[in-house]
PDB file of C-alpha atoms in Angstrom:
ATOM      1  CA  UNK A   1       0.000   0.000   0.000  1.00 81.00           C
ATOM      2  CA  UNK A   2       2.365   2.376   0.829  1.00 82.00           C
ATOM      3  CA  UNK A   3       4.739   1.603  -2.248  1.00 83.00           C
ATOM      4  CA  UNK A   4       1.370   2.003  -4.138  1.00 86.00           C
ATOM      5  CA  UNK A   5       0.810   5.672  -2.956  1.00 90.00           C
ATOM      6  CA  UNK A   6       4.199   7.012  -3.825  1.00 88.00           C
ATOM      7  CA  UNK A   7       4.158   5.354  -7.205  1.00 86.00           C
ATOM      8  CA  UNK A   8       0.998   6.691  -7.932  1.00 88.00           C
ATOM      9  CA  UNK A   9       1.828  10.294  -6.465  1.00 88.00           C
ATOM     10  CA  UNK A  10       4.911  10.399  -8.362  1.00 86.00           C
ATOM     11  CA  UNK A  11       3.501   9.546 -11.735  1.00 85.00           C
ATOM     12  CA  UNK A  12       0.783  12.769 -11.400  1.00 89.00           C
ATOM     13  CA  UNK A  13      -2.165  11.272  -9.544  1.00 89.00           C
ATOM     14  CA  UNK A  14      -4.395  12.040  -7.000  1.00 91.00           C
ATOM     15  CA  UNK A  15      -4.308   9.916  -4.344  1.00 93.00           C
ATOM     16  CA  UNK A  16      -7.367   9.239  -1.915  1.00 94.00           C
ATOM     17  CA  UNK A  17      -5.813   6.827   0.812  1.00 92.00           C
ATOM     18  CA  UNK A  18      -8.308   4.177   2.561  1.00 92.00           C
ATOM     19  CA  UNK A  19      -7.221   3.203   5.946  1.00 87.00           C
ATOM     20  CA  UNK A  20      -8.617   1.933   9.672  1.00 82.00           C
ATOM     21  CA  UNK A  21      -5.941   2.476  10.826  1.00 81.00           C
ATOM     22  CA  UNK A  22      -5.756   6.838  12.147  1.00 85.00           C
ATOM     23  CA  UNK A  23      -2.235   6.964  13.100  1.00 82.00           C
ATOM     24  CA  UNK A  24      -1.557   5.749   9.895  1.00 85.00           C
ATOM     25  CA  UNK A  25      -3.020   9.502   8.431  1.00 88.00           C
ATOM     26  CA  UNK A  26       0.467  11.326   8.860  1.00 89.00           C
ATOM     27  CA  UNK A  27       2.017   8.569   7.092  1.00 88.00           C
ATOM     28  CA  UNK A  28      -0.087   8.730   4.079  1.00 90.00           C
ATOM     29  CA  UNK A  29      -0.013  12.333   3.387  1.00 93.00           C
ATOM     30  CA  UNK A  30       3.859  12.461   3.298  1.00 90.00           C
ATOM     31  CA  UNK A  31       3.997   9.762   1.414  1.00 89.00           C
ATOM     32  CA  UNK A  32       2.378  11.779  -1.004  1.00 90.00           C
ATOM     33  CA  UNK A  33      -1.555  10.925  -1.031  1.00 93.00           C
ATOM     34  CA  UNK A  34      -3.573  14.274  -1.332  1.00 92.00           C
ATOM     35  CA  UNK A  35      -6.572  12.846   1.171  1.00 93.00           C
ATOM     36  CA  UNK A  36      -6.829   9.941   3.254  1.00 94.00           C
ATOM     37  CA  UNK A  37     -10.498   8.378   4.428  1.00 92.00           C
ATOM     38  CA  UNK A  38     -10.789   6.470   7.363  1.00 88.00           C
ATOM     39  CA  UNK A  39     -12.374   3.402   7.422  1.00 85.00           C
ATOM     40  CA  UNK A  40     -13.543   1.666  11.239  1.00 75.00           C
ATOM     41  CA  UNK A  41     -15.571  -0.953   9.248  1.00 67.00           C
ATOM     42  CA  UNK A  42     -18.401   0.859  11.195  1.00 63.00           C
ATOM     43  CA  UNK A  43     -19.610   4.113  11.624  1.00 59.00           C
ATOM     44  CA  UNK A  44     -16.552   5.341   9.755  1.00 63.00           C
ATOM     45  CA  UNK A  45     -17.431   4.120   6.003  1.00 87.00           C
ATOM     46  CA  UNK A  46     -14.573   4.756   3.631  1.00 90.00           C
ATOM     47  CA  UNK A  47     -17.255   3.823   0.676  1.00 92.00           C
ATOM     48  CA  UNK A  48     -19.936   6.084   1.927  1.00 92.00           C
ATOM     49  CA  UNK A  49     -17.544   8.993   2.136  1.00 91.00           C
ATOM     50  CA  UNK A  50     -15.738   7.884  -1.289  1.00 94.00           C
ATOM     51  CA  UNK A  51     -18.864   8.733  -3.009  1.00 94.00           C
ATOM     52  CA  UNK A  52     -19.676  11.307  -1.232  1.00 93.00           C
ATOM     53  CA  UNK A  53     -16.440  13.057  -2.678  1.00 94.00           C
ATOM     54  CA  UNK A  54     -17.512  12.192  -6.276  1.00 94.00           C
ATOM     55  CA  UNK A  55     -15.986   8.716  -6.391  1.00 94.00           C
ATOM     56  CA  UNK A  56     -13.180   7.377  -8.018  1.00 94.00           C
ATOM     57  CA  UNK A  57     -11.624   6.339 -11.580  1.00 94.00           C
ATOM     58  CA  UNK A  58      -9.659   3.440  -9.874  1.00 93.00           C
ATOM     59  CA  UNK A  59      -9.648   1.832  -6.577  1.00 91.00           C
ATOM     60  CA  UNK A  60      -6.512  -0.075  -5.903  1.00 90.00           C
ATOM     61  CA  UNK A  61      -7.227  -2.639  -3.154  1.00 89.00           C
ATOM     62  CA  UNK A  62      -3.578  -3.829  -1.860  1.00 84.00           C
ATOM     63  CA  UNK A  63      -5.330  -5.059   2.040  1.00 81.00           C
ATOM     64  CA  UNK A  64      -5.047  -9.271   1.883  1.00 78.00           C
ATOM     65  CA  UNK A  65      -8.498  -8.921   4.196  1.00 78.00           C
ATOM     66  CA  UNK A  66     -10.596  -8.783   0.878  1.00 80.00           C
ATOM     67  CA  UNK A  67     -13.652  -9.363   2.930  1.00 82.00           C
ATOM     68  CA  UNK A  68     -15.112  -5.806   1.978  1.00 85.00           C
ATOM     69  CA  UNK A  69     -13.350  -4.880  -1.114  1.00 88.00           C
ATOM     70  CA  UNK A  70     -16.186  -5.961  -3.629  1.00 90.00           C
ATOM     71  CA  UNK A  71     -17.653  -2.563  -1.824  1.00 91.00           C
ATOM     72  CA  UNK A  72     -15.668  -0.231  -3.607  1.00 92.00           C
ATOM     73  CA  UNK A  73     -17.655  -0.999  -6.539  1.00 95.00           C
ATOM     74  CA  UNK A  74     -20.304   1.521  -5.202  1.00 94.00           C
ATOM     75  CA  UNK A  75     -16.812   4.000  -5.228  1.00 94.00           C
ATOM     76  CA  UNK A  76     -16.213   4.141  -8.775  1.00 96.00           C
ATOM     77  CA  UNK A  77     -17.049   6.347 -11.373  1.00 96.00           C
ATOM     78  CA  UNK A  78     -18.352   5.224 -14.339  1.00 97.00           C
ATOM     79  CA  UNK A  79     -15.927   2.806 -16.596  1.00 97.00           C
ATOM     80  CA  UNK A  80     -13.906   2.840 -12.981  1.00 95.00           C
ATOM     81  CA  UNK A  81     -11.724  -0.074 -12.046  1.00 94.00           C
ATOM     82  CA  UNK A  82     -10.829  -2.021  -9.021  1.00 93.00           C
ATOM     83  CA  UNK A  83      -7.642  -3.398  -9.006  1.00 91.00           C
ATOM     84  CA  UNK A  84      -7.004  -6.654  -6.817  1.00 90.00           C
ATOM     85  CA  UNK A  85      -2.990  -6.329  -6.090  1.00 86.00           C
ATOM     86  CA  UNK A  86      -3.665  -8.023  -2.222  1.00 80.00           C
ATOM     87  CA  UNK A  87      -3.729 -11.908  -1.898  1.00 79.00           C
ATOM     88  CA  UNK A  88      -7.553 -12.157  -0.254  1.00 77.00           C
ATOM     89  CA  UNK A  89      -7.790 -14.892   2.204  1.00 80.00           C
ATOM     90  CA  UNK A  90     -11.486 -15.010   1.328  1.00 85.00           C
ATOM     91  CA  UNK A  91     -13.405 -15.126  -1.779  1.00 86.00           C
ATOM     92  CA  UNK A  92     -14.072 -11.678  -3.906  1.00 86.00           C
ATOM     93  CA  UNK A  93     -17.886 -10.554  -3.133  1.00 89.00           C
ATOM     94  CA  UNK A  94     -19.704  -7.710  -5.270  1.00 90.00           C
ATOM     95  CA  UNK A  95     -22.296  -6.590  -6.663  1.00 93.00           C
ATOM     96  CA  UNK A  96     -23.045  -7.797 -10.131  1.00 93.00           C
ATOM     97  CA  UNK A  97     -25.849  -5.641 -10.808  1.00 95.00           C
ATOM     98  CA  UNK A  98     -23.422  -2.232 -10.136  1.00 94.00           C
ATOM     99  CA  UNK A  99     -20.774  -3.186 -11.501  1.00 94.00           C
ATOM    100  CA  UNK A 100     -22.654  -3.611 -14.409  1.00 95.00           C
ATOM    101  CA  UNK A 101     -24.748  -0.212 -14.388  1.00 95.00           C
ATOM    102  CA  UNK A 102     -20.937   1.410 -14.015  1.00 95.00           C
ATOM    103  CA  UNK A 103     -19.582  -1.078 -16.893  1.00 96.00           C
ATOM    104  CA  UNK A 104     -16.889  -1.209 -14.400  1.00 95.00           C
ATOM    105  CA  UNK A 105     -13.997  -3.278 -14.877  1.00 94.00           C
ATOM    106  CA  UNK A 106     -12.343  -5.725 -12.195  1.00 93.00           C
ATOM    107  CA  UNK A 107      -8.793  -6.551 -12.616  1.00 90.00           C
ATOM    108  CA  UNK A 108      -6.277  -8.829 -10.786  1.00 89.00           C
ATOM    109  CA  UNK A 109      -2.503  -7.214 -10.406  1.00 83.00           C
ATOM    110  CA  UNK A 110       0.554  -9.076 -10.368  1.00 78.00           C
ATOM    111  CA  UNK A 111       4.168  -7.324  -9.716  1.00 74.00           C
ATOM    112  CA  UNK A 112       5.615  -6.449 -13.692  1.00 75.00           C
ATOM    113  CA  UNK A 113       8.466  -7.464 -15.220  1.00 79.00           C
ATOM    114  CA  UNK A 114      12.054  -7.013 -15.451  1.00 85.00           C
ATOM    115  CA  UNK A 115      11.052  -3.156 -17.003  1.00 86.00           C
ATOM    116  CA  UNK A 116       8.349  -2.462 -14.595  1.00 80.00           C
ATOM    117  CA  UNK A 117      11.331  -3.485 -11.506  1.00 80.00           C
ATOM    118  CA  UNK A 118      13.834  -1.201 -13.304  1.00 85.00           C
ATOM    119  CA  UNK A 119      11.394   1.570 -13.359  1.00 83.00           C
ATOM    120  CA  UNK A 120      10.537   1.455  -9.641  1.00 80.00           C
ATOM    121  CA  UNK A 121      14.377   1.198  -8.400  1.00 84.00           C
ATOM    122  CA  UNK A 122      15.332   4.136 -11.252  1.00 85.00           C
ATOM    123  CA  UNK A 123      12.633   5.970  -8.827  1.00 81.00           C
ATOM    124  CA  UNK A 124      14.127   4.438  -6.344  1.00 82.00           C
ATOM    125  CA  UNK A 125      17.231   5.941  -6.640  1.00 85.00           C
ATOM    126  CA  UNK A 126      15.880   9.678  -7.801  1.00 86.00           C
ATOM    127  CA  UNK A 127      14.060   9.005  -4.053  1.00 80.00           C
ATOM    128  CA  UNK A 128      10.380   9.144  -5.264  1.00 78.00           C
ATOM    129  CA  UNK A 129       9.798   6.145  -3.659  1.00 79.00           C
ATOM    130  CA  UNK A 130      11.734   5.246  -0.274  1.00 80.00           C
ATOM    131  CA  UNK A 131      10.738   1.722   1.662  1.00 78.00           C
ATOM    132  CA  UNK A 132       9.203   2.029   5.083  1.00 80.00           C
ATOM    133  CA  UNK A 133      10.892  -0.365   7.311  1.00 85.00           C
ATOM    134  CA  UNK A 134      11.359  -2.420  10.682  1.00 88.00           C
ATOM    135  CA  UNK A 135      14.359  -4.166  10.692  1.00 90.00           C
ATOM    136  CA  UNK A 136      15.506  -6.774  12.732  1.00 92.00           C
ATOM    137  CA  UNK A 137      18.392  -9.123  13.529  1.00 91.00           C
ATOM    138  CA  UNK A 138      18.208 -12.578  12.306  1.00 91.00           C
ATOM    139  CA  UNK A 139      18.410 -12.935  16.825  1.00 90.00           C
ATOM    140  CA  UNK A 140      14.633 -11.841  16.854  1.00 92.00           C
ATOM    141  CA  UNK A 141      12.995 -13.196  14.052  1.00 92.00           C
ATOM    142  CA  UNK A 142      10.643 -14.767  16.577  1.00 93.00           C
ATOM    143  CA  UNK A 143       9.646 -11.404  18.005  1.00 93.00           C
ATOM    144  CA  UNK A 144       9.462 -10.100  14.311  1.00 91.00           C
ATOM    145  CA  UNK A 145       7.152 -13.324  12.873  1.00 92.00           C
ATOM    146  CA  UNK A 146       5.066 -12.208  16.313  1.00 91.00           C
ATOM    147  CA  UNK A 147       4.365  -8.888  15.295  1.00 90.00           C
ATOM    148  CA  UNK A 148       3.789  -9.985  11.972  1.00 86.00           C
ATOM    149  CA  UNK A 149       1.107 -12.103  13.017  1.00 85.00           C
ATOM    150  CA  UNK A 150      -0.062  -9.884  15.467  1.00 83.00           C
ATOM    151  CA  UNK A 151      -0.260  -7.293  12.570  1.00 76.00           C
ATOM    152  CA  UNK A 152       1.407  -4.587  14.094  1.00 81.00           C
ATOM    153  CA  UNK A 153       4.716  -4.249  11.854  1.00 83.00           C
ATOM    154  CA  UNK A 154       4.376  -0.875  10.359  1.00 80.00           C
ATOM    155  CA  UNK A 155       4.535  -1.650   6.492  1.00 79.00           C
ATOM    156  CA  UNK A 156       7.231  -4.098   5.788  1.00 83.00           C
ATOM    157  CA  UNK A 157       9.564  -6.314   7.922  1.00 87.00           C
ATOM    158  CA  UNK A 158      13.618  -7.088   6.990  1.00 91.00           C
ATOM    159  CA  UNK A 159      15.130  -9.839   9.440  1.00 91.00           C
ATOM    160  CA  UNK A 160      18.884  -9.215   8.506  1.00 89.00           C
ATOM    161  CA  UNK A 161      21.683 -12.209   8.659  1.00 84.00           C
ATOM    162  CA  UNK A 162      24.467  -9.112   9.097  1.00 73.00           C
ATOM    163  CA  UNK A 163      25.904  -9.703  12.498  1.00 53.00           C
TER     164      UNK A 163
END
């Protein structure tokens, strides 16, 4: 997700950021989104207020709880897409009948190719896009594979062999 922002915000677009997570707000907005919507999965409805700001031309869902993404149908402008780049541990719910009164398009993204990697580490290394990360010696994996689990690690955890 965060990757996703910066690429995004460095090619030109405007970037509404979806997250239930509020501390996580800062973040976003450095990281170059223009707006960020909260979602609680309760009274705070990312959807609801998604449309209420016009909608969308593409929702990119990177969260691997795809319980609710089929939702973000209801975001999208019309001829929007929703991009799948998160590995759902549950099966892909929507509805037909919108998606079909938006002729809305679903797509499933995989990481590119050898050009599409040399792309993203030449912006890598003009620092448009910067990896947020918690690093750890290979002497706490266990604590790291904890907060992992626990789903607290902050974007993306290294466990390093470097001594």
């Amino acid at each position: 997700g965060h990757h996703a922002i910066m690429l995004a915000a460095a090619r030109g677009a405007e970037v509404v950021a979806v997250t239930g997570n509020p501390s996580k707000r800062r973040d976003a907005l450095a990281l170059g989104a223009t707006d960020v919507v909260l979602d609680d999965g309760g009274e705070l409805d990312a959807v609801a207020e998604l449309v209420r700001m016009g909608g969308v031309d593409v929702v990119l869902s990177t969260t691997s709880d795809t319980t609710d993404v089929g939702a973000y149908v209801a975001a999208l402008r019309p001829e929007g897409r929703l991009v799948v780049a998160g590995l759902g541990t549950v099966p892909l719910t929507l509805d037909s009948a919108l998606l079909t009164e938006k002729a809305a398009t679903i797509l499933g993204a995989q990481a590119g190719g050898r050009p599409e990697l040399e792309a993203v580490i030449e912006r890598a290394v003009r620092g448009e896009v910067r990896p947020r990360l918690e690093r750890y010696p290979l002497a706490q994996l266990a604590r790291a594979l904890h907060r992992l689990a626990d789903r607290r690690v902050r974007y993306r955890a290294v466990v390093s062999t470097e001594l």
